[in-house]
Short mmCIF file of C-alpha atoms in Angstrom, two decimals:
data_model
loop_
_atom_site.label_atom_id
_atom_site.label_comp_id
_atom_site.label_asym_id
_atom_site.label_seq_id
_atom_site.Cartn_x
_atom_site.Cartn_y
_atom_site.Cartn_z
CA UNK T 1 9.82 14.97 -0.36
CA UNK T 2 12.34 17.21 -1.96
CA UNK T 3 12.12 17.96 -5.67
CA UNK T 4 15.48 16.21 -6.05
CA UNK T 5 14.12 13.01 -4.49
CA UNK T 6 11.01 13.12 -6.68
CA UNK T 7 13.19 13.52 -9.79
CA UNK T 8 15.30 10.55 -8.64
CA UNK T 9 12.13 8.40 -8.46
CA UNK T 10 11.00 9.68 -11.86
CA UNK T 11 14.37 8.69 -13.34
CA UNK T 12 14.21 5.26 -11.71
CA UNK T 13 10.73 4.53 -13.11
CA UNK T 14 11.57 5.97 -16.54
CA UNK T 15 14.63 3.71 -16.78
CA UNK T 16 12.50 0.64 -15.96
CA UNK T 17 10.01 1.36 -18.71
CA UNK T 18 6.32 0.47 -18.53
CA UNK T 19 5.31 -2.39 -16.27
CA UNK T 20 4.75 -5.69 -18.05
CA UNK T 21 1.35 -7.39 -17.74
CA UNK T 22 3.05 -10.35 -16.02
CA UNK T 23 4.09 -7.99 -13.19
CA UNK T 24 0.45 -7.61 -12.11
CA UNK T 25 -0.05 -9.14 -8.69
CA UNK T 26 0.41 -8.78 -4.99
CA UNK T 27 3.87 -8.19 -3.58
CA UNK T 28 5.51 -11.60 -3.18
CA UNK T 29 5.26 -11.54 0.61
CA UNK T 30 1.45 -11.26 0.45
CA UNK T 31 0.83 -13.65 -2.45
CA UNK T 32 0.27 -16.67 -0.13
CA UNK T 33 -2.56 -14.71 1.55
CA UNK T 34 -4.37 -13.62 -1.64
CA UNK T 35 -7.60 -15.21 -0.41
CA UNK T 36 -7.64 -12.83 2.58
CA UNK T 37 -8.14 -9.89 0.20
CA UNK T 38 -11.79 -9.01 -0.46
CA UNK T 39 -13.30 -9.29 -3.94
CA UNK T 40 -15.08 -5.95 -3.73
CA UNK T 41 -15.03 -2.57 -2.04
CA UNK T 42 -12.49 0.22 -2.05
CA UNK T 43 -8.71 -0.04 -1.87
CA UNK T 44 -5.92 2.45 -1.28
CA UNK T 45 -2.44 1.66 -2.64
CA UNK T 46 0.16 3.91 -1.00
CA UNK T 47 3.41 4.48 -2.92
CA UNK T 48 1.81 2.47 -5.72
CA UNK T 49 4.72 2.74 -8.15
CA UNK T 50 3.86 1.34 -11.57
CA UNK T 51 0.48 0.05 -10.38
CA UNK T 52 0.95 -3.74 -10.45
CA UNK T 53 -0.79 -4.25 -7.09
CA UNK T 54 -3.53 -1.69 -7.79
CA UNK T 55 -4.35 -3.42 -11.08
CA UNK T 56 -4.44 -6.83 -9.35
CA UNK T 57 -6.87 -5.43 -6.77
CA UNK T 58 -9.04 -3.91 -9.52
CA UNK T 59 -9.09 -7.21 -11.41
CA UNK T 60 -10.23 -8.80 -8.17
CA UNK T 61 -13.21 -6.44 -8.12
CA UNK T 62 -12.13 -3.50 -5.98
CA UNK T 63 -12.15 0.18 -6.89
CA UNK T 64 -8.59 1.37 -6.28
CA UNK T 65 -6.94 4.72 -5.62
CA UNK T 66 -3.19 4.58 -6.11
CA UNK T 67 -0.91 7.33 -4.79
CA UNK T 68 2.73 7.94 -5.66
CA UNK T 69 5.12 10.88 -5.61
CA UNK T 70 6.40 10.12 -9.11
CA UNK T 71 4.42 11.47 -12.07
CA UNK T 72 6.30 8.98 -14.26
CA UNK T 73 5.15 6.04 -12.10
CA UNK T 74 1.57 7.34 -12.02
CA UNK T 75 1.56 7.60 -15.82
CA UNK T 76 2.87 4.05 -16.10
CA UNK T 77 0.23 2.84 -13.61
CA UNK T 78 -2.53 4.45 -15.65
CA UNK T 79 -1.21 2.79 -18.82
CA UNK T 80 -1.03 -0.61 -17.10
CA UNK T 81 -4.61 -0.27 -15.85
CA UNK T 82 -5.79 0.64 -19.35
CA UNK T 83 -3.93 -2.31 -20.94
CA UNK T 84 -5.41 -4.63 -18.28
CA UNK T 85 -8.94 -3.36 -18.95
CA UNK T 86 -9.51 -1.94 -15.46
CA UNK T 87 -8.88 1.77 -15.99
CA UNK T 88 -12.48 2.46 -14.91
CA UNK T 89 -11.72 0.96 -11.46
CA UNK T 90 -8.23 2.45 -10.99
CA UNK T 91 -7.58 6.09 -10.16
CA UNK T 92 -3.99 7.23 -9.74
CA UNK T 93 -2.82 10.53 -8.29
CA UNK T 94 0.54 12.20 -7.79
CA UNK T 95 0.76 12.76 -4.04
CA UNK T 96 3.68 13.53 -1.77
CA UNK T 97 2.92 11.42 1.31
CA UNK T 98 5.41 13.55 3.26
CA UNK T 99 2.50 16.01 3.38
CA UNK T 100 0.31 13.36 5.05
CA UNK T 101 -2.38 11.01 3.86
CA UNK T 102 -4.79 12.98 1.66
CA UNK T 103 -8.45 13.01 2.69
CA UNK T 104 -10.68 10.31 1.34
CA UNK T 105 -13.22 7.67 2.23
CA UNK T 106 -12.43 4.64 4.34
CA UNK T 107 -10.83 1.73 2.53
CA UNK T 108 -11.59 -1.97 2.69
CA UNK T 109 -7.94 -2.64 1.80
CA UNK T 110 -4.82 -0.53 2.25
CA UNK T 111 -1.61 -1.75 0.65
CA UNK T 112 1.70 -0.09 1.41
CA UNK T 113 4.70 -1.87 -0.11
CA UNK T 114 8.27 -0.72 0.50
CA UNK T 115 7.32 2.69 1.84
CA UNK T 116 7.64 3.75 5.47
CA UNK T 117 6.65 6.98 7.12
CA UNK T 118 5.92 6.49 10.80
CA UNK T 119 3.95 9.76 10.87
CA UNK T 120 1.27 8.07 8.71
CA UNK T 121 0.66 5.04 10.96
CA UNK T 122 -2.31 6.55 12.78
CA UNK T 123 -3.87 7.95 9.59
CA UNK T 124 -3.50 4.57 7.85
CA UNK T 125 -5.16 2.68 10.71
CA UNK T 126 -7.93 5.28 10.94
CA UNK T 127 -8.59 5.10 7.18
CA UNK T 128 -9.35 1.36 7.33
CA UNK T 129 -13.05 0.52 7.20
CA UNK T 130 -14.42 -1.84 9.86
CA UNK T 131 -13.12 -5.32 8.97
CA UNK T 132 -10.66 -3.59 6.58
CA UNK T 133 -7.37 -5.24 5.65
CA UNK T 134 -3.91 -3.66 5.95
CA UNK T 135 -1.03 -5.17 3.96
CA UNK T 136 2.20 -3.32 4.74
CA UNK T 137 5.77 -4.33 3.98
CA UNK T 138 8.84 -2.22 4.64
CA UNK T 139 12.59 -2.41 4.78
CA UNK T 140 13.71 -3.72 8.15
CA UNK T 141 16.79 -3.50 10.32
CA UNK T 142 16.22 -7.18 11.19
CA UNK T 143 18.79 -9.08 9.16
CA UNK T 144 20.14 -5.86 7.63
CA UNK T 145 21.95 -2.71 8.63
CA UNK T 146 19.83 -0.13 10.47
CA UNK T 147 18.79 2.94 8.51
CA UNK T 148 16.32 5.82 8.64
CA UNK T 149 13.80 4.04 6.40
CA UNK T 150 14.14 0.63 8.06
CA UNK T 151 11.71 -0.59 10.70
CA UNK T 152 13.17 -1.76 13.97
CA UNK T 153 12.39 -5.18 15.47
CA UNK T 154 8.67 -5.49 16.21
CA UNK T 155 7.95 -1.97 14.95
CA UNK T 156 5.09 -2.81 12.57
CA UNK T 157 3.15 -4.98 15.01
CA UNK T 158 3.58 -2.31 17.70
CA UNK T 159 2.57 0.53 15.36
CA UNK T 160 -0.61 -1.29 14.35
CA UNK T 161 -1.33 -2.99 17.69
CA UNK T 162 -5.00 -1.97 17.45
CA UNK T 163 -5.43 -4.32 14.45
CA UNK T 164 -5.82 -8.09 14.53
CA UNK T 165 -2.75 -9.75 13.04
CA UNK T 166 -3.42 -12.34 10.33
CA UNK T 167 0.26 -12.91 9.54
CA UNK T 168 3.53 -11.06 10.07
CA UNK T 169 7.23 -11.55 9.70
CA UNK T 170 10.59 -9.87 9.73
CA UNK T 171 14.03 -10.88 8.60
CA UNK T 172 16.47 -10.58 5.72
CA UNK T 173 15.97 -6.82 5.74
CA UNK T 174 12.18 -6.90 5.35
CA UNK T 175 9.27 -6.60 7.79
CA UNK T 176 5.65 -7.15 6.86
CA UNK T 177 2.24 -7.26 8.43
CA UNK T 178 -1.16 -8.42 7.24
CA UNK T 179 -3.80 -7.29 9.74
CA UNK T 180 -7.50 -6.56 9.96
CA UNK T 181 -9.44 -3.83 11.73
CA UNK T 182 -12.18 -5.08 14.03
CA UNK T 183 -15.63 -5.28 12.44
CA UNK T 184 -18.47 -3.15 13.73
CA UNK T 185 -20.41 -4.96 16.40
CA UNK T 186 -24.16 -5.13 15.81
CA UNK T 187 -25.53 -4.32 19.26
CA UNK T 188 -29.06 -5.33 18.22
CA UNK T 189 -28.07 -8.98 17.97
CA UNK T 190 -26.11 -9.34 21.20
#
């Protein structure tokens, strides 16, 4: 991402101010499926913004790594985690995802809300642990004007076709997918 774009995101987050404790939670589109999210393990929150989802996951019992290009957003996420009492389970880093997904362990949950970089699809799917959960929502051309950051019809389900879909939808300018990677098969019990 260009320095100009990063500064634009910093300005946007600075103008919003710190996230309020009542903002903690899953993105609205995934809230009805909260029970599908595990209560332990490791999570990766891509383009985590102010950390509301990461903190929700940490409160649920997961250890979370949040990544965002904006140092302002990362600072706000750290503050939110501290105020919520889960700073020990939340780790936030300034990362430009244009450079790719940074190395790290597999994740039991990957959340990616309102960020789309098709070049990361394979890395995201590969980073999921067996039986891991992907929750991704992006801007969509379905019900909205096409654009470079908008997914085309059926794009998310096609991009993550190797995962088992739990729920998905697209319309009104948004596409989303909740899907699970196949669990490891225990060959000793077959």
